[in-house]
Tab-separated table of C-alpha atoms in Angstrom:
chain	number	residue	atom	x	y	z
A	593	MET	CA	-0.064	-0.053	0.065
A	594	ILE	CA	0.910	3.640	-0.115
A	595	TYR	CA	4.324	4.296	1.826
A	596	ASP	CA	3.315	1.493	4.171
A	597	ASP	CA	7.063	0.855	4.984
A	598	ILE	CA	7.488	4.783	5.662
A	599	LEU	CA	4.268	5.808	7.388
A	600	GLY	CA	3.500	2.598	9.020
A	601	ALA	CA	0.294	0.534	8.584
A	602	THR	CA	-2.021	2.501	10.893
A	603	LYS	CA	-1.163	5.941	9.255
A	604	THR	CA	-1.454	4.271	5.752
A	605	THR	CA	-4.851	2.887	6.800
A	606	ILE	CA	-5.843	6.337	8.044
A	607	LEU	CA	-4.928	8.052	4.751
A	608	GLU	CA	-6.762	5.410	2.743
A	609	SER	CA	-9.771	5.818	4.719
A	610	LEU	CA	-9.876	9.667	4.268
A	611	ASN	CA	-9.471	9.014	0.621
A	612	VAL	CA	-12.884	7.520	0.560
A	613	GLN	CA	-14.452	10.133	2.868
A	614	ASP	CA	-13.748	12.896	5.485
A	615	ARG	CA	-13.878	11.294	8.967
A	616	SER	CA	-13.765	12.243	12.630
A	617	VAL	CA	-11.739	10.928	15.373
A	618	ASP	CA	-14.614	8.733	16.548
A	619	ASP	CA	-14.870	7.274	12.825
A	620	LEU	CA	-11.330	6.500	12.728
A	621	SER	CA	-11.082	4.862	16.253
A	622	ASN	CA	-14.074	2.644	15.444
A	623	LEU	CA	-12.719	1.802	12.034
A	624	LEU	CA	-9.155	1.011	13.449
A	625	GLY	CA	-10.115	-0.564	16.638
A	626	ILE	CA	-7.757	1.702	18.754
A	627	ASN	CA	-8.269	4.402	21.115
A	628	LYS	CA	-8.841	8.068	20.321
A	629	THR	CA	-5.475	9.223	21.875
A	630	ALA	CA	-3.932	6.932	19.709
A	631	VAL	CA	-5.797	8.142	16.339
A	632	LYS	CA	-5.133	11.760	17.489
A	633	GLU	CA	-1.589	11.058	17.649
A	634	HIS	CA	-1.305	9.559	14.178
A	635	LEU	CA	-3.520	12.341	12.787
A	636	GLU	CA	-1.217	15.102	14.467
A	637	TYR	CA	1.704	13.441	12.631
A	638	LEU	CA	-0.073	13.370	9.355
A	639	GLU	CA	-1.207	17.072	9.861
A	640	MET	CA	2.313	18.315	10.713
A	641	ARG	CA	3.698	16.853	7.323
A	642	GLY	CA	0.560	18.257	5.489
A	643	TYR	CA	-0.795	15.251	4.353
A	644	VAL	CA	-4.314	15.927	6.129
A	645	SER	CA	-6.165	19.030	7.397
A	646	SER	CA	-8.963	19.533	9.696
A	647	TYR	CA	-12.411	21.560	9.867
A	648	PHE	CA	-15.537	21.657	11.722
A	649	GLN	CA	-18.787	20.883	10.769
A	650	SER	CA	-22.088	21.439	12.688
A	651	GLY	CA	-24.277	18.237	13.186
A	652	GLY	CA	-27.310	20.244	14.432
A	653	ALA	CA	-27.669	20.342	18.177
A	654	GLY	CA	-24.325	20.507	20.073
A	655	ARG	CA	-20.918	21.544	19.529
A	656	PRO	CA	-19.556	21.308	15.872
A	657	LYS	CA	-17.571	17.949	15.206
A	658	LYS	CA	-14.155	18.066	13.887
A	659	TYR	CA	-13.406	16.273	10.770
A	660	TYR	CA	-10.128	15.357	8.947
A	661	ARG	CA	-9.640	15.245	5.063
A	662	LEU	CA	-6.822	14.652	2.525
A	663	THR	CA	-4.870	17.666	1.416
A	664	ASP	CA	-3.398	17.917	-2.156
A	665	LYS	CA	0.054	16.564	-0.717
A	666	GLY	CA	-1.970	13.584	0.867
A	667	ILE	CA	-3.833	12.934	-2.348
A	668	SER	CA	-0.519	12.716	-4.284
A	669	LEU	CA	0.737	9.763	-2.126
A	670	PHE	CA	-1.800	7.555	-3.955
A	671	PRO	CA	-0.669	5.876	-7.263
A	672	LYS	CA	-0.921	8.043	-10.240
A	673	LYS	CA	-0.580	7.367	-14.013
A	674	TYR	CA	1.038	10.761	-15.033
A	675	ILE	CA	4.057	9.174	-16.606
A	676	ASP	CA	2.211	6.596	-18.481
A	677	PHE	CA	-0.153	9.259	-19.771
A	678	ALA	CA	2.659	11.485	-20.703
A	679	LYS	CA	4.495	8.649	-22.767
A	680	LEU	CA	1.289	7.837	-24.596
A	681	LEU	CA	0.762	11.477	-25.289
A	682	LEU	CA	4.121	11.951	-26.714
A	683	GLU	CA	3.888	9.018	-29.019
A	684	GLU	CA	0.535	9.888	-30.340
A	685	ALA	CA	1.306	13.488	-30.831
A	686	GLU	CA	4.228	12.739	-32.779
A	687	LYS	CA	2.408	10.023	-34.904
A	688	VAL	CA	-0.379	12.992	-35.666
A	689	MET	CA	1.848	15.953	-35.853
A	690	GLY	CA	5.183	14.502	-37.316
A	691	THR	CA	8.573	14.767	-35.884
A	692	GLU	CA	9.182	18.385	-37.270
A	693	ARG	CA	6.292	19.825	-35.603
A	694	MET	CA	6.847	17.836	-32.362
A	695	ASN	CA	10.372	19.225	-32.199
A	696	ALA	CA	9.341	22.835	-32.440
A	697	ILE	CA	6.494	22.293	-29.517
A	698	LEU	CA	9.465	20.903	-27.537
A	699	GLU	CA	11.603	23.971	-28.281
A	700	ARG	CA	8.887	26.068	-27.286
A	701	ILE	CA	8.426	24.154	-23.868
A	702	ALA	CA	12.286	24.435	-23.322
A	703	SER	CA	11.855	28.073	-23.772
A	704	ARG	CA	9.153	28.469	-21.214
A	705	MET	CA	10.933	26.268	-18.722
A	706	ILE	CA	13.916	28.478	-18.885
A	707	SER	CA	12.150	31.774	-18.945
A	708	ASP	CA	10.047	30.612	-15.880
A	709	THR	CA	13.304	30.556	-13.742
A	710	GLY	CA	14.165	33.995	-14.670
A	711	TRP	CA	17.370	32.897	-16.665
A	712	LEU	CA	18.550	35.614	-19.376
A	713	ALA	CA	20.319	33.534	-22.252
A	714	GLU	CA	23.353	35.189	-23.904
A	715	ASP	CA	25.675	34.203	-27.154
A	716	LEU	CA	28.608	32.806	-25.215
A	717	ARG	CA	30.725	31.729	-28.262
A	718	TYR	CA	32.638	35.192	-28.534
A	719	LYS	CA	32.663	36.003	-24.851
A	720	PRO	CA	36.023	36.202	-23.001
A	721	ARG	CA	36.953	33.301	-20.687
A	722	GLU	CA	35.925	34.551	-17.360
A	723	GLU	CA	32.559	35.951	-18.612
A	724	LYS	CA	31.829	32.702	-20.088
A	725	ILE	CA	32.660	30.762	-16.632
A	726	LYS	CA	30.439	33.344	-14.804
A	727	LYS	CA	27.505	32.833	-17.152
A	728	ILE	CA	27.893	28.991	-16.999
A	729	GLN	CA	27.731	29.129	-13.224
A	730	GLU	CA	24.622	30.968	-13.358
A	731	TYR	CA	23.422	28.267	-15.807
A	732	VAL	CA	24.128	25.662	-13.292
A	733	SER	CA	22.289	27.554	-10.740
A	734	MET	CA	19.378	27.561	-13.040
A	735	LEU	CA	19.444	24.130	-13.519
A	736	ASN	CA	19.340	23.564	-9.905
A	737	ILE	CA	16.208	25.489	-9.597
A	738	LEU	CA	14.896	23.113	-12.075
A	739	GLY	CA	15.815	20.243	-9.958
A	740	TYR	CA	18.783	18.753	-11.730
A	741	ASN	CA	21.087	18.642	-8.660
A	742	ALA	CA	23.868	19.958	-11.265
A	743	THR	CA	27.645	20.414	-10.455
A	744	LEU	CA	30.490	22.288	-12.285
A	745	ASP	CA	34.099	21.296	-12.898
A	746	ILE	CA	36.321	24.054	-14.592
A	747	TYR	CA	39.283	23.188	-16.685
A	748	SER	CA	41.657	25.197	-18.775
A	749	ASP	CA	39.984	24.631	-21.922
A	750	ARG	CA	36.550	23.488	-20.950
A	751	VAL	CA	33.849	23.136	-18.365
A	752	ILE	CA	31.924	20.056	-17.495
A	753	ILE	CA	28.449	20.320	-16.291
A	754	SER	CA	27.245	17.176	-14.493
A	755	ARG	CA	23.388	16.819	-13.969
A	756	HIS	CA	22.944	14.092	-11.315
A	757	ASN	CA	19.250	14.108	-11.456
A	758	CYS	CA	17.070	13.821	-14.638
A	759	ILE	CA	13.788	15.856	-14.173
A	760	PHE	CA	12.281	13.710	-17.191
A	761	TYR	CA	13.733	10.028	-15.997
A	762	ASP	CA	10.751	7.976	-16.355
A	763	LEU	CA	9.865	9.645	-19.854
A	764	ALA	CA	13.484	9.643	-21.006
A	765	LYS	CA	13.651	5.732	-20.599
A	766	THR	CA	11.261	5.075	-23.088
A	767	ASN	CA	11.346	8.267	-25.205
A	768	ASN	CA	15.091	9.013	-25.264
A	769	ARG	CA	14.970	10.408	-28.868
A	770	ILE	CA	12.282	12.811	-28.192
A	771	ILE	CA	13.171	13.920	-24.460
A	772	CYS	CA	16.946	13.766	-24.643
A	773	ASN	CA	17.765	14.564	-28.235
A	774	SER	CA	15.227	17.269	-28.662
A	775	LEU	CA	13.995	18.855	-25.355
A	776	GLY	CA	17.313	18.058	-23.408
A	777	LYS	CA	19.475	19.581	-26.027
A	778	ASP	CA	17.067	22.652	-26.679
A	779	LEU	CA	17.459	23.532	-22.784
A	780	ILE	CA	21.202	23.747	-23.421
A	781	VAL	CA	20.984	25.454	-26.810
A	782	GLN	CA	18.550	28.221	-25.602
A	783	SER	CA	20.417	28.757	-22.436
A	784	LEU	CA	24.111	28.850	-23.349
A	785	ASN	CA	24.334	29.086	-27.267
A	786	ALA	CA	27.848	27.533	-26.891
A	787	ASP	CA	29.831	24.931	-28.391
A	788	PHE	CA	28.900	21.719	-26.241
A	789	GLU	CA	28.760	18.038	-26.256
A	790	ILE	CA	26.674	15.835	-24.215
A	791	THR	CA	29.295	12.835	-23.306
A	792	GLU	CA	26.970	10.900	-20.882
A	793	LYS	CA	23.201	10.348	-20.475
A	794	ILE	CA	21.334	8.918	-17.554
A	795	SER	CA	18.805	7.319	-20.035
A	796	ASN	CA	21.835	5.375	-21.697
A	797	GLY	CA	22.676	3.923	-18.200
A	798	SER	CA	25.115	6.344	-16.969
A	799	SER	CA	24.705	7.653	-13.317
A	800	LYS	CA	24.563	11.219	-14.571
A	801	CYS	CA	24.367	13.503	-17.756
A	802	VAL	CA	27.498	15.250	-18.483
A	803	ILE	CA	27.740	18.309	-20.756
A	804	GLU	CA	31.076	19.481	-22.047
A	805	VAL	CA	31.217	23.197	-22.915
A	806	LYS	CA	34.268	24.554	-24.707
A	807	LEU	CA	35.881	27.919	-23.232
């Protein structure tokens, strides 16, 4: 079940029951067969981590009753098929539109991803060495904003950018040609506009993606 080994069986059961409907402490106590104090402790843990939230609802006579429900973060714990859907969407879109139009769309997607980070691209090919290095350092910071966990090694004639996390990993495994050869390259071309070579790819079995940029 969802994160059973991390959250434990009881918390997982609480989340699964809240996925069906909102419940009170009394409801959960009866459902789980444990006392209300124990239920509250589990709920406090889940609420502190943003998986559940609470609200009061009037039931007529008497005091309003407290209920718990899943947050968006809690809902995200349950299995989703986003990757499978995205894979099928890419394949079908390319069949309908053709590779050329698909690449044009991916180029625009790359442009939007870059602009959303606040990055301002420059042509580095004719920049002095130190200016190139400074701009590439900013580029690596931009990659980390996107979630690439990137590092930079500087040598006399080149720099090596290592992206230790692939933000398109599941898609790239089965759509290497589209994701790595189109979208991945566009992210570099539009950002750096420099002489570069991709020497390693996670999607090809390497532990990281490596980009060598000439200085």
